[in-house]
Coordinates of C-alpha atoms in Angstrom, one line a residue:
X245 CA 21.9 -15.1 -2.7
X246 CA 20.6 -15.5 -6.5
X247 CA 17.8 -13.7 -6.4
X248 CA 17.2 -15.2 -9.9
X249 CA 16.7 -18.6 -9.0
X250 CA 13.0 -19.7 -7.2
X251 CA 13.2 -19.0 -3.4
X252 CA 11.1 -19.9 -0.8
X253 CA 9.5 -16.6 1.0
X254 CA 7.8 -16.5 4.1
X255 CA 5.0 -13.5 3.8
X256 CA 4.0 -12.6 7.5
X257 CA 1.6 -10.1 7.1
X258 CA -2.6 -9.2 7.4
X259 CA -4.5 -11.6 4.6
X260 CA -7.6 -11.0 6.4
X261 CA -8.7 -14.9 5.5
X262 CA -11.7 -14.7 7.9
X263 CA -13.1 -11.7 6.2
X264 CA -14.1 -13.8 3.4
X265 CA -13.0 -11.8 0.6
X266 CA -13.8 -8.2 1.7
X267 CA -10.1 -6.8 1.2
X268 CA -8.9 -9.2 -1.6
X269 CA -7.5 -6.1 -3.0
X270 CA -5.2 -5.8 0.0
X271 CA -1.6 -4.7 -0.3
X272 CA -0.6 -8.4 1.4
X273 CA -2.0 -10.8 -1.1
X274 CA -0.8 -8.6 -4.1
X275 CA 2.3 -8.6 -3.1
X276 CA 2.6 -12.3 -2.6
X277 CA 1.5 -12.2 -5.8
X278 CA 4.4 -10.3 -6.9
X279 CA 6.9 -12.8 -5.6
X280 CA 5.0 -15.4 -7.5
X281 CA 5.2 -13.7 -10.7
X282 CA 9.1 -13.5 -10.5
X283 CA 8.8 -17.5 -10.4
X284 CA 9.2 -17.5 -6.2
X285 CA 7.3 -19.7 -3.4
X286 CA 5.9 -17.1 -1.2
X287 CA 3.8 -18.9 1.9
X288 CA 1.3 -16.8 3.4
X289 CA 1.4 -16.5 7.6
X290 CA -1.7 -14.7 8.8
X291 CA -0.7 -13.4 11.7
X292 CA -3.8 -11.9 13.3
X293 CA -5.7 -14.7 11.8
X294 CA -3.4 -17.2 13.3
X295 CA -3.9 -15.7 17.1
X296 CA -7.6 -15.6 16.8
X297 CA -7.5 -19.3 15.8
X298 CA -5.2 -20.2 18.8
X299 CA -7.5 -18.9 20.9
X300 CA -10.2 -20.2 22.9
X301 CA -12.2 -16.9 22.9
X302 CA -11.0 -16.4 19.4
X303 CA -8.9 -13.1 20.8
X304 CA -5.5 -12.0 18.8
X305 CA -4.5 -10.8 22.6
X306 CA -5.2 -14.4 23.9
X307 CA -3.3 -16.1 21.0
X308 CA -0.8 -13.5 20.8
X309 CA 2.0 -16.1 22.5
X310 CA 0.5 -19.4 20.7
X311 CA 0.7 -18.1 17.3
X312 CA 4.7 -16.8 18.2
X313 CA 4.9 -20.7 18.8
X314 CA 3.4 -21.2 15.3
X315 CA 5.3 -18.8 13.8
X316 CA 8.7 -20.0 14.6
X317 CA 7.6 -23.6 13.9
X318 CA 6.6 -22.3 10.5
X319 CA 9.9 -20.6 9.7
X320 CA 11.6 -24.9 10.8
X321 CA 9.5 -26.2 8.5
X322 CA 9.6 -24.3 5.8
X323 CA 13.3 -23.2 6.0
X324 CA 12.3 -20.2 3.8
X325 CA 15.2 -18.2 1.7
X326 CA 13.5 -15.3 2.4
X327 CA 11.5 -14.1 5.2
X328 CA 9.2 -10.9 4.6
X329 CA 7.2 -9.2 6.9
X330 CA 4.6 -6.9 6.8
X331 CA 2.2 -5.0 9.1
X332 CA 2.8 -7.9 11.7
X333 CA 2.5 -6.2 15.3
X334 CA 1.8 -9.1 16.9
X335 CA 4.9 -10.8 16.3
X336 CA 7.1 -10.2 19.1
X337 CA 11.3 -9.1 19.0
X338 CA 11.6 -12.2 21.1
X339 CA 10.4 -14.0 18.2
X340 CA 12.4 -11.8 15.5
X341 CA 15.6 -12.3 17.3
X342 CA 15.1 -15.9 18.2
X343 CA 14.6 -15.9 14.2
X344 CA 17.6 -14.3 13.6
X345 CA 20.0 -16.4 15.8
X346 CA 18.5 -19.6 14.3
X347 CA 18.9 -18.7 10.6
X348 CA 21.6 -15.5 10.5
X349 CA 22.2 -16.2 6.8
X350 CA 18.7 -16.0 6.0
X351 CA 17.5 -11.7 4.8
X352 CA 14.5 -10.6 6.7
X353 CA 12.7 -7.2 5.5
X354 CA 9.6 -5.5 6.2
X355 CA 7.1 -3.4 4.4
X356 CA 4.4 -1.1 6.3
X357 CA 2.0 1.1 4.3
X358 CA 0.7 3.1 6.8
X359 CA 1.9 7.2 7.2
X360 CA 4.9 8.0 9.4
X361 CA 3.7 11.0 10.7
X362 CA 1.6 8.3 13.5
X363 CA 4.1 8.4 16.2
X364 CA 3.3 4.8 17.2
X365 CA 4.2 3.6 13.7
X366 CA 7.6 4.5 14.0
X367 CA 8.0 3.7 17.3
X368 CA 6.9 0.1 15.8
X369 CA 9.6 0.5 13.0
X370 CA 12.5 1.7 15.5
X371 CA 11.9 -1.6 17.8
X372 CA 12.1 -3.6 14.7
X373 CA 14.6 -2.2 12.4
X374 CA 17.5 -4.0 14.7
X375 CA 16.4 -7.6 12.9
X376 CA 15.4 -6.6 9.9
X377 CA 18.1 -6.3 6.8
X378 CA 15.8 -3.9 5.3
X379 CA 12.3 -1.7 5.7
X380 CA 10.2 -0.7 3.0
X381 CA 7.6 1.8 3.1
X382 CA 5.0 3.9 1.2
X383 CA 6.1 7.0 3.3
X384 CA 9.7 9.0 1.9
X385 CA 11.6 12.0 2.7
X386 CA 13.0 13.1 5.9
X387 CA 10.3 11.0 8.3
X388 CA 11.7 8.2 6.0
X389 CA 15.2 8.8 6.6
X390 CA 14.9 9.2 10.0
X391 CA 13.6 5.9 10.5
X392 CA 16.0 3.5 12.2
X393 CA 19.0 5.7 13.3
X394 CA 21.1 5.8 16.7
X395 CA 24.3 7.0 17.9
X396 CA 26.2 4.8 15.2
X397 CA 24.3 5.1 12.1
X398 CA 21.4 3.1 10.9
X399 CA 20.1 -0.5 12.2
X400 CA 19.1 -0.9 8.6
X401 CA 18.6 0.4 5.2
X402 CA 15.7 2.0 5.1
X403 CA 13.7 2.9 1.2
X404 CA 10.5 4.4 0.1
X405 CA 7.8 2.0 -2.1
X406 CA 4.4 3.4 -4.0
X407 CA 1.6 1.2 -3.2
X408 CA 1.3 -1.2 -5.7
X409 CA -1.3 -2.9 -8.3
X410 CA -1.6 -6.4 -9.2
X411 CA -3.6 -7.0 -12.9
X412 CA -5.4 -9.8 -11.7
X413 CA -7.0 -7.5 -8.6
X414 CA -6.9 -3.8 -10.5
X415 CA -8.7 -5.4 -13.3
X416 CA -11.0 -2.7 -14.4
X417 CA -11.0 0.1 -17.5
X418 CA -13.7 2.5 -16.4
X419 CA -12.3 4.4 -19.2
X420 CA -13.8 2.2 -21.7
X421 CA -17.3 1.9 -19.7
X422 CA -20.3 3.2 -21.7
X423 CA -22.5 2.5 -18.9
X424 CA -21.2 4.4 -15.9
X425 CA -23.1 4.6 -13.0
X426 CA -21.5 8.0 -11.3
X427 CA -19.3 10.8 -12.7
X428 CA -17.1 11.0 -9.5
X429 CA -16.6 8.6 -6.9
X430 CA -14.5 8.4 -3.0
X431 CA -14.3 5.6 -0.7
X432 CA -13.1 6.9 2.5
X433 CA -13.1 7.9 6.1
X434 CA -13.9 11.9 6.9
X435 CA -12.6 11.5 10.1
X436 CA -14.8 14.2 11.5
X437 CA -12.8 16.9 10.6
X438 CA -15.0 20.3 9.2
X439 CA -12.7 21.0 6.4
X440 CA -12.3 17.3 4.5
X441 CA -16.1 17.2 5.3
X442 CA -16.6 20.5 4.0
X443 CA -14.7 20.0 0.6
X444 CA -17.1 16.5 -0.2
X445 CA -20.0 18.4 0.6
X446 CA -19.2 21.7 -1.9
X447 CA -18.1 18.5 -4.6
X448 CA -21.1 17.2 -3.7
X449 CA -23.7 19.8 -3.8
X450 CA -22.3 22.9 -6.0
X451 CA -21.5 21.6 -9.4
X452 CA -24.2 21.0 -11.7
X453 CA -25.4 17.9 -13.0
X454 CA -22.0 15.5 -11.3
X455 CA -23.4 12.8 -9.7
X456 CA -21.1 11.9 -6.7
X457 CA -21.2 8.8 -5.5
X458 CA -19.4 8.7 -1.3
X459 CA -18.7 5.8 0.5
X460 CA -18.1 5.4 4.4
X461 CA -17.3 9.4 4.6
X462 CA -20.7 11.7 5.2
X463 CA -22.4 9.3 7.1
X464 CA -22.6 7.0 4.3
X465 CA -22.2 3.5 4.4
X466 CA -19.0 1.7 4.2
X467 CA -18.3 -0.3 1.0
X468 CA -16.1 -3.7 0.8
X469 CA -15.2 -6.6 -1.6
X470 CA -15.9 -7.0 -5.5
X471 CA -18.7 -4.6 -4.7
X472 CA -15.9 -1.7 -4.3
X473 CA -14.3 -2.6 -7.0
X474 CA -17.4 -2.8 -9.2
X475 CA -18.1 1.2 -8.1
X476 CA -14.7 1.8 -9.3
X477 CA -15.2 0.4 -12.5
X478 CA -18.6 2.2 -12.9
X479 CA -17.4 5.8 -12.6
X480 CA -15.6 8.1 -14.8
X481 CA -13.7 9.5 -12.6
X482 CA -12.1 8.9 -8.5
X483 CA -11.1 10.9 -5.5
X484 CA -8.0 10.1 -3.8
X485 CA -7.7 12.2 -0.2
X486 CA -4.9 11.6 2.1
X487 CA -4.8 13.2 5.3
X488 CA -1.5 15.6 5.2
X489 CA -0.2 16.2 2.1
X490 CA 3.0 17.5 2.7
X491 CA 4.6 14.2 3.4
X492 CA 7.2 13.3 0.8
X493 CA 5.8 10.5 -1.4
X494 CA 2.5 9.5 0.8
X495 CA -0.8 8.6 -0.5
X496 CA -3.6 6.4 0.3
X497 CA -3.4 3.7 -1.7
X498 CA -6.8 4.6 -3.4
X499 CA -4.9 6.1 -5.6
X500 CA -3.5 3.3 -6.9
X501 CA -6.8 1.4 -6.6
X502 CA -8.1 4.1 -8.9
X503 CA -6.1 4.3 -11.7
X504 CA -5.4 0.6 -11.9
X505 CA -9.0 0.2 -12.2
X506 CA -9.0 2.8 -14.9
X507 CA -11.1 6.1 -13.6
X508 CA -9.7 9.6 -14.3
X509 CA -8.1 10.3 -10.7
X510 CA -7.6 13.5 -9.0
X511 CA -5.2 13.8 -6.1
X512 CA -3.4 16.5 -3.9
X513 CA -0.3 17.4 -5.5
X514 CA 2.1 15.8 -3.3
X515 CA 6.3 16.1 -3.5
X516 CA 7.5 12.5 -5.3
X517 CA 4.4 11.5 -6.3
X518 CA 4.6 14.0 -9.5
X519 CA 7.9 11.9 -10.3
X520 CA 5.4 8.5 -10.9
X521 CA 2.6 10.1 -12.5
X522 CA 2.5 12.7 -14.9
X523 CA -0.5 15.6 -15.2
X524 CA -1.1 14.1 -18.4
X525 CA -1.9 10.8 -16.0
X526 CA -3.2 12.2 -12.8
X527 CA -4.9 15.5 -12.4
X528 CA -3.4 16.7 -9.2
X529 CA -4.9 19.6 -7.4
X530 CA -3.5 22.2 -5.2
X531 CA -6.4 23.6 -2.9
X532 CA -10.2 22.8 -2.4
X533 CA -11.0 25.7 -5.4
X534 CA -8.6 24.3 -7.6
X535 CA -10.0 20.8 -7.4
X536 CA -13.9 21.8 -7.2
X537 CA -12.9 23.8 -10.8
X538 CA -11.4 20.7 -12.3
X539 CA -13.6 18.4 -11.5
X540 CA -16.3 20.6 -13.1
X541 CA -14.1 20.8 -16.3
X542 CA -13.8 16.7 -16.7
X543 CA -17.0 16.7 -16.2
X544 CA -18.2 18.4 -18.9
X545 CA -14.9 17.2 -21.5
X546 CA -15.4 13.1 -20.7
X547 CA -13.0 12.9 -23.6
X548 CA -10.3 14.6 -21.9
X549 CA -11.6 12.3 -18.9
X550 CA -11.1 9.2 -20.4
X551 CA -7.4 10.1 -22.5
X552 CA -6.1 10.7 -18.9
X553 CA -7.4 7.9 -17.4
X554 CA -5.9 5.2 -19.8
X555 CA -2.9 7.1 -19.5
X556 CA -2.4 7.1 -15.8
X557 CA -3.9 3.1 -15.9
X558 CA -1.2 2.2 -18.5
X559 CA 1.8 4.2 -16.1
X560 CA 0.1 2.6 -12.6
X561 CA 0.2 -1.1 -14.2
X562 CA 3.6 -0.4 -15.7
X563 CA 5.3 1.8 -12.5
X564 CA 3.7 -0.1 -9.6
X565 CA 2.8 -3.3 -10.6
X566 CA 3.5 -5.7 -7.5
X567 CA 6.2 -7.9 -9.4
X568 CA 8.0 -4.6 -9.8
X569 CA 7.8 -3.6 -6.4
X570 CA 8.6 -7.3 -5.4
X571 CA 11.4 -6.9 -7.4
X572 CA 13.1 -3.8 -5.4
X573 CA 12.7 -5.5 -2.7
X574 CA 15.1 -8.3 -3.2
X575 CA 17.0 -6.4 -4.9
X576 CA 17.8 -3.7 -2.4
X577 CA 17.5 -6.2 0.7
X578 CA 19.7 -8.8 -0.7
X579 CA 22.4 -5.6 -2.3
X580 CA 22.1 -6.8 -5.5
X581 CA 22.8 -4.3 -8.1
X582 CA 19.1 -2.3 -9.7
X583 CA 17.8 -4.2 -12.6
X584 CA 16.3 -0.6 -14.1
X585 CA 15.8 3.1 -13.0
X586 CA 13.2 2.9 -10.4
X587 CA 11.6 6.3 -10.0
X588 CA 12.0 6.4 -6.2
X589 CA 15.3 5.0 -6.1
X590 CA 17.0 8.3 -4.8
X591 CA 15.1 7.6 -1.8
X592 CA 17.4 4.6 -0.5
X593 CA 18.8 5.4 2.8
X594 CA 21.7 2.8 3.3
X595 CA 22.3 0.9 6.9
X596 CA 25.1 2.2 9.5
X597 CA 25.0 5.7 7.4
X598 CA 24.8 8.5 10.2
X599 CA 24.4 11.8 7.8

């Protein structure tokens, strides 16, 4: 396949149409995007959206089967050159393999953002990776490479991806905003537990003069839409959490979301990530002392704030923009040759390879 010509790709993922703009930021519309910058047709198919409209009751369970139906009358019509699938649980194996015996010639991969270390992820991934040429996702490592094996090797190759950024969506240079509204700012769960609640808190109350601005986590409320982004763009500086940070290569993609949108972001220091982002474009932490201490310092050197905040904007546009990532992907599924040096391309774990 000439991955170089205009192809016609099939995007079966999440795009959340009936939440009326709430998550245009998402992962699935910015990476159709992507496709579409590299001069590609890539057709949206809503999965969950699709069920609930096949419904009666307007139930993704009750239009589970229906919207199978709809799917594989999508894929005869549109005859795409490319089929890529993202978080897409409703879709059935029946309907992957019946996709795979009507149009063998035609690649199919899949990207999934969410952590490995959920066991019913990757029992998700194992069921699939048998119809899939390739998987993609934001997780590396060993839990990475373990993904798809048996007896014989690998059902697929398997690679690692960073969340990505589109410009159009990650729009924002808080680093130029003389009219901030916060110092530090986090949008995210706290999932109960003592110690994440604990660290916001001391953030929170125990360093002078930082207003700290917390979304959804603290009993606060949750925050969607242009009015995220808008907080984004209206503080000097973000808080990335993710909830284990010894996975190889994982983060939320708030990381992402922050730099793109230009605040000074702090983030555990996390194996693979350091090879993307620089301490000169991230200020990674190592404990709850160490970040507490740094966040003190930007605060009172906003300078120093803002030099690493275009920095790590200008590498997140550059690194992880979503006609980058869009790129690897073809490239790896269709076994084309790299175009460039992608940082993560050591983590590439071919198909039927049993080491």
């Amino acid at each position: 396949m000439n991955i170089s010509q205009p192809l016609r790709i099939l995007h079966v993922a999440n795009f959340e149409r009936f939440k009326y703009g709430q998550w245009y930021m998402g992962l699935d519309s910015k990476l159709s995007y992507g496709f579409v910058q590299l001069g590609h047709c890539a057709e949206p198919f809503s999965h969950r959206d699709v069920a609930r409209a096949e419904s009666l009751l307007k139930s993704k369970k009750g239009g589970t089967k229906k919207m199978n139906q709809r799917l594989l009358a999508m894929v005869d019509n549109y005859q795409p050159d490319f089929i890529m699938l993202g978080h897409s649980e409703l879709v059935t194996l029946d309907t992957l393999r019946q996709i795979r015996e009507r149009y063998p010639q035609v690649p199919v991969a899949m990207w999934y953002c969410d952590p490995l270390f959920h066991e019913h992820g990757v029992e998700l991934l194992n069921s699939r990776t048998p119809f899939l040429d390739a998987l993609f996702t934001t997780t590396g490592g060993p839990l990475l490479e373990a993904i798809g094996k048996n007896a014989s090797g690998r059902d697929c190759t398997v690679a690692h991806i960073p969340n990505w950024v589109y410009s159009g969506a990650e729009s924002g240079t808080a680093f130029k905003n003389d009219q901030l509204l916060s110092d530090l700012v986090f949008a995210g769960s706290d999932y109960h537990e003592p110690e994440r609640q604990g660290l916001l808190k001391q953030l929170r109350d125990d360093i002078d003069g930082v207003n700290f601005r917390i979304f959804q986590a603290l009993d606060n409320p949750r925050i969607h839409g242009r009015a995220y982004y808008e907080a984004l763009e209206s503080s000097l500086m973000g808080l990335s959490l993710s909830r284990r940070v010894d996975v190889d290569w994982y983060s939320s993609d708030r990381l992402q979301q922050m730099l793109g949108n230009g605040l000074c972001t702090f983030s555990p220091r996390t194996k693979g990530l350091e090879q993307l982002f620089s301490d000169q474009e991230v200020v990674w932490f190592d404990s709850g002392a160490d970040l507490v201490d740094k966040v003190a310092y930007y605060k009172a050197h906003p300078e120093e704030a803002r030099a690493i905040a275009e920095a790590g904007w200008r590498k997140v546009h550059q690194n992880c923009a979503a006609q980058r990532i869009a790129c690897f992907i073809l490239e790896v599924t269709c076994q084309q040759p790299l175009s460039e040096e992608y940082e993560w391309a050591g983590e590439i774990y071919p198909k039927g390879k049993a080491g």
